[in-house]
Coordinates of C-alpha atoms in Angstrom, one line a residue:
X1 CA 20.6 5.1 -12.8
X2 CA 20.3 2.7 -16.0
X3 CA 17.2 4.5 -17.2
X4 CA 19.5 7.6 -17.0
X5 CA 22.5 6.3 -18.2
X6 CA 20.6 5.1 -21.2
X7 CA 19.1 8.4 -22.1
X8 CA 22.7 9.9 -22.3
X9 CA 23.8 7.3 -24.2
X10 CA 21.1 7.3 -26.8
X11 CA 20.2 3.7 -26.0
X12 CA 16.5 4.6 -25.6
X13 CA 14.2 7.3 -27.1
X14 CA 13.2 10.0 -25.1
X15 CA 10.9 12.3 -27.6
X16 CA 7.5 12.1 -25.7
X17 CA 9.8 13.2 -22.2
X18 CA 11.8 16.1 -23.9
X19 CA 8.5 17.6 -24.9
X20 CA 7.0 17.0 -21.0
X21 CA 10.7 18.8 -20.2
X22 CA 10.5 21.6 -22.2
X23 CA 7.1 22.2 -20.4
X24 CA 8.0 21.5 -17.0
X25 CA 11.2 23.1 -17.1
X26 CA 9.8 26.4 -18.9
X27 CA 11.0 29.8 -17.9
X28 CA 11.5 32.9 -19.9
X29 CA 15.2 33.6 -20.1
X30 CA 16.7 36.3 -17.2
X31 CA 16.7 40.2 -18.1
X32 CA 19.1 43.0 -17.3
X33 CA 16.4 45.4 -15.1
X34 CA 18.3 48.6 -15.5
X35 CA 16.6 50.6 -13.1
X36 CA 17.5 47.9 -10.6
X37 CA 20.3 46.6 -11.5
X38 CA 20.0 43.2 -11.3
X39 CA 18.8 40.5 -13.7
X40 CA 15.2 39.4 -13.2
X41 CA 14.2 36.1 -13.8
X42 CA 10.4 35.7 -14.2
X43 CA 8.5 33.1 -13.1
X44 CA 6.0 32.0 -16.1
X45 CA 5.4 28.6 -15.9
X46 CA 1.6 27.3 -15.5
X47 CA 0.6 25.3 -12.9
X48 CA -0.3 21.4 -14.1
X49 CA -0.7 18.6 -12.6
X50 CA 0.3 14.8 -13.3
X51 CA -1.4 11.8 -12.5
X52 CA -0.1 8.5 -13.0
X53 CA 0.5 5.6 -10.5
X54 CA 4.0 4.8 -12.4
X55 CA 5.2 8.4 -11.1
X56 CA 5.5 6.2 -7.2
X57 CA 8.1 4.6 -8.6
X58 CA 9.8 6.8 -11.1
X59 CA 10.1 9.7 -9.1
X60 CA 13.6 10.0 -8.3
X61 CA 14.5 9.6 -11.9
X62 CA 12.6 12.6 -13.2
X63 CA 13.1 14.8 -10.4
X64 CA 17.1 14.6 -11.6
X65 CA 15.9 16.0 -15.1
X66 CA 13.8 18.8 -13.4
X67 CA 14.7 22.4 -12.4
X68 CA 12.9 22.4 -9.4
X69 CA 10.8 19.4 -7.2
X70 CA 7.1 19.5 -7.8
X71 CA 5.0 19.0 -5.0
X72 CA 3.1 15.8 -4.2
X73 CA -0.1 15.2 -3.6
X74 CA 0.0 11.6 -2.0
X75 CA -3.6 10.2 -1.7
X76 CA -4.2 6.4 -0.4
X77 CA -7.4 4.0 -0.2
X78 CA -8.2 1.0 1.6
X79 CA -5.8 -1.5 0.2
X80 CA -8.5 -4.1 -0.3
X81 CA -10.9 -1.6 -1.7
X82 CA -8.0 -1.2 -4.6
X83 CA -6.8 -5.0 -5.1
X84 CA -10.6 -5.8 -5.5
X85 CA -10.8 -3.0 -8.3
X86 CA -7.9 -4.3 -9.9
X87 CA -9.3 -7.7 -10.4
X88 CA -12.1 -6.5 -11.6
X89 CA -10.6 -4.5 -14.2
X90 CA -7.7 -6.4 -14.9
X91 CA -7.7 -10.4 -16.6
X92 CA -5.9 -13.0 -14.5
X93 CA -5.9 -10.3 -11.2
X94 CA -5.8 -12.0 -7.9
X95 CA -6.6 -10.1 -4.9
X96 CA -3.3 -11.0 -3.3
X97 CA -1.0 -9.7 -6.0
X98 CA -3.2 -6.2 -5.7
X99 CA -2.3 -6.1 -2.0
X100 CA 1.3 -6.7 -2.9
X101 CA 1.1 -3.8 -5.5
X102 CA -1.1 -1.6 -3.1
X103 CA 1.9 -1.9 -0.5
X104 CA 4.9 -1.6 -2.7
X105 CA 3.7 1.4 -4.6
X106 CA 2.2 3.5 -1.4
X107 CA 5.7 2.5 -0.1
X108 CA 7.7 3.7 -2.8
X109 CA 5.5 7.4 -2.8
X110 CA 5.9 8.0 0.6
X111 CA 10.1 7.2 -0.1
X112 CA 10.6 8.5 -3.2
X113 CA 8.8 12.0 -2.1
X114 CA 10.9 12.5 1.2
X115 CA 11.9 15.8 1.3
X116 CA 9.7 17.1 -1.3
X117 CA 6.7 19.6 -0.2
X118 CA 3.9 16.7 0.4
X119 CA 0.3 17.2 1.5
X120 CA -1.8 14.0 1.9
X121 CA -5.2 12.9 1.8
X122 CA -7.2 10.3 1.8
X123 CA -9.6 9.0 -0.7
X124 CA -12.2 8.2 2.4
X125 CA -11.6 12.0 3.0
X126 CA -12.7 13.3 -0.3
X127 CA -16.1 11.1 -0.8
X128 CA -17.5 11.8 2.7
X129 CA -16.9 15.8 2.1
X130 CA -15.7 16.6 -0.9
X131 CA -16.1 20.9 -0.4
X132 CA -14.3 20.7 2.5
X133 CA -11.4 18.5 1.9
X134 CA -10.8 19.8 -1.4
X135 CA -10.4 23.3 -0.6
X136 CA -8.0 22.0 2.4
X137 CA -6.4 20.6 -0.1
X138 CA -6.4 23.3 -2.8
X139 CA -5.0 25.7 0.7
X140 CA -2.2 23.4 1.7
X141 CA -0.6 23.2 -2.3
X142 CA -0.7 27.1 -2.2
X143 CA 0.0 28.1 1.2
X144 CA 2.7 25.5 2.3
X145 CA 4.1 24.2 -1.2
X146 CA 3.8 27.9 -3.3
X147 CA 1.9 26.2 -5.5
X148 CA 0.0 29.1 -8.0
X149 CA -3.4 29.4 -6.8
X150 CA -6.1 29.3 -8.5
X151 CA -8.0 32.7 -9.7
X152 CA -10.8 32.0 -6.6
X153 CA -10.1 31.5 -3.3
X154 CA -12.9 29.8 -2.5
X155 CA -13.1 26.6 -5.1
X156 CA -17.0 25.9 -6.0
X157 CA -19.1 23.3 -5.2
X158 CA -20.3 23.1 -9.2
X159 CA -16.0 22.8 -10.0
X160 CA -15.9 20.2 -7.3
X161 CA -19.3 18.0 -8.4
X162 CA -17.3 17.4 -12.0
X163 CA -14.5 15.5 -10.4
X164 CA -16.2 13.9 -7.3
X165 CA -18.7 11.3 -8.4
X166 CA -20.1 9.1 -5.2
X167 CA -21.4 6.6 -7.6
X168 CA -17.8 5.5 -8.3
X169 CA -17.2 4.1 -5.4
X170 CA -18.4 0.7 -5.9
X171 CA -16.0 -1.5 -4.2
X172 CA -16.0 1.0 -1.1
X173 CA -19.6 0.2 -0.4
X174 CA -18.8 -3.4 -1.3
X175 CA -16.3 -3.3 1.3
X176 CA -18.1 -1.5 3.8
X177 CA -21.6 -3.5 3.4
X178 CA -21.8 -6.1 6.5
X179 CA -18.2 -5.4 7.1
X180 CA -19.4 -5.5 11.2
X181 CA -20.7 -9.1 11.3
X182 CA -17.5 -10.6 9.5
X183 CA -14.8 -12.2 11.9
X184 CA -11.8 -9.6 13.4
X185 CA -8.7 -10.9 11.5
X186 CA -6.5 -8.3 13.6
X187 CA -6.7 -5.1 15.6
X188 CA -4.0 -2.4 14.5
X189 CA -5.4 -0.4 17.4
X190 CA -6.7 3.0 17.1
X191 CA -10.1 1.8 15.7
X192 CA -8.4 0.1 12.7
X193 CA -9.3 -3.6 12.4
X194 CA -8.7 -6.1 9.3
X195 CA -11.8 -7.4 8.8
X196 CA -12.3 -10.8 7.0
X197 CA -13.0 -10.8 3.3
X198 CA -14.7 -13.0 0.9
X199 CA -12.5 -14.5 -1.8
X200 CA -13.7 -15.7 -5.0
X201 CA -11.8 -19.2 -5.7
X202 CA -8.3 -18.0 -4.1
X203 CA -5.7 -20.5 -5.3
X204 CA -3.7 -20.1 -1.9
X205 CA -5.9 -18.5 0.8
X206 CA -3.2 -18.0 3.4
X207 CA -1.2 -16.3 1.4
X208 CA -3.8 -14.0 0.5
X209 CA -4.3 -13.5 3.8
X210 CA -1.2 -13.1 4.9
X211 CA -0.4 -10.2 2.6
X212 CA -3.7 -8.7 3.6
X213 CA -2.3 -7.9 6.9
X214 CA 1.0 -7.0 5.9
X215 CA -1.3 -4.6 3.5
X216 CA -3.7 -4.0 6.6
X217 CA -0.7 -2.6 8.7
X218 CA 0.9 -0.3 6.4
X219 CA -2.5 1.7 6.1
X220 CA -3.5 1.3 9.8
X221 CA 0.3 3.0 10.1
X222 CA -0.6 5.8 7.4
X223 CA -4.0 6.7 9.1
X224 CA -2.0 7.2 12.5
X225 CA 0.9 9.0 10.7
X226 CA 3.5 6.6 11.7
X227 CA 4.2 5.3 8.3
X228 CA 5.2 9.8 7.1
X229 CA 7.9 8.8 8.9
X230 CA 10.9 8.9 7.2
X231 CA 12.7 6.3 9.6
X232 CA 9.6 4.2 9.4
X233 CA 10.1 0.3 8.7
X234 CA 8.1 -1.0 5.7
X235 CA 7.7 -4.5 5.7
X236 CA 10.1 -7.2 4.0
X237 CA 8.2 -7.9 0.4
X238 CA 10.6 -10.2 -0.7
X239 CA 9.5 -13.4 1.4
X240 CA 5.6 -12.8 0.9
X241 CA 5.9 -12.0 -3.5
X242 CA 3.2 -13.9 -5.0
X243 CA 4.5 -16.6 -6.6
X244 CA 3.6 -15.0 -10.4
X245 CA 6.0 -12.4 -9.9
X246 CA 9.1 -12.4 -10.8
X247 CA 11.0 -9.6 -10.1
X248 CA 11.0 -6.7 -7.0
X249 CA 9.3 -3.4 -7.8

């Protein structure tokens, strides 16, 4: 609402987003069809596709400043697969704050897309077969969200090779690799366990546990479905926030 109300007011510049409007809200303007007698509005836009992790959370505000809802391709990984990732790539990182941001922004999605044409897959999903999941996923967006398809039905292996690279998933296989001899921290049920993890010099290792689990439950919960619900109860960030942030996402 204040990003909004700032907009209108003029309060904040908004070049860069008119120009991504102007795109995403294309359409040629309606014509008078004489022979039918009715005005026809064609449909011109070209597909596209954004990517940005930001977009969990800032959803509803750009869907109010859109013509129509897109639809969402919601993907999620193992949440310590991702908070190890991000302390390698990011300075002063700690594996507890990427749980935290793993849960609150795979929470947010899944809210913020209610009611919008969502199909879902998993990163998991992708690496182990990536013909097969993509074109499940290329079939859903056009069969069940309208999405324009492609000019082939069947998507090639050669297209899909230049996205899917195996050799990028370092932390997965760093994960994965003696995963069975370390000690059962939990058992979601349905085959999903949290596993114990080695921690390089955590300041407070129950806390980093502790939001493991709370990480650990939510993707247990998406791999069964439960957490698609949209009466499902996330869990209550506000009393496990690492102590370096200072604010609620």
């Amino acid at each position: 609402e204040k990003a909004l109300q700032h907009k209108q007011e003029g309060k904040i510049a908004f070049n860069e987003g008119n120009t991504a409007l102007q795109f995403l809200n294309n359409r040629r303007k309606p014509y008078w069809n004489i022979l039918q007698w009715q005005y026809i509005i064609p449909r011109i836009r070209p597909p596209y596709l954004q990517k940005d992790p930001r977009m969990c959370i800032t959803l509803p505000t750009w869907l109010r400043l859109m013509d129509e809802k897109p639809a969402v391709l919601f993907t999620y990984r193992h949440p310590l697969e991702v908070a190890m990732s991000l302390k390698h790539r990011e300075e002063n990182f700690t594996i507890e704050y990427g749980l935290y941001l793993w849960t609150v922004y795979n929470m947010r999605a899944l809210q913020n897309s209610d009611g919008s044409c969502r199909v879902t897959t998993t990163n998991e999903a992708v690496f182990n077969d990536p013909m097969t999941e993509v074109q499940r996923i290329k079939n859903e967006l056009t069969e069940k969200c309208h999405v324009i398809p492609p000019p082939t039905q069947q998507i090639s292996e050669e297209l899909v090779d230049e996205f899917v690279d195996p050799k990028l998933q370092h932390k997965g296989k760093e994960r994965k690799s003696g995963a069975d001899n370390l000690a059962s921290l939990k058992d979601f049920g349905n085959g999903c366990v949290a596993r114990d993890f080695l921690s390089e010099a955590s300041a407070n290792r129950t806390a980093e546990v502790d939001m493991y689990l709370i990480a650990m439950g939510v993707f247990c919960d998406l791999e069964n479905g439960k957490a698609f619900a949209s009466d499902y109860e996330w869990p209550d960030l506000v009393f496990t926030r690492p102590q370096n942030i200072v604010s609620d996402i």
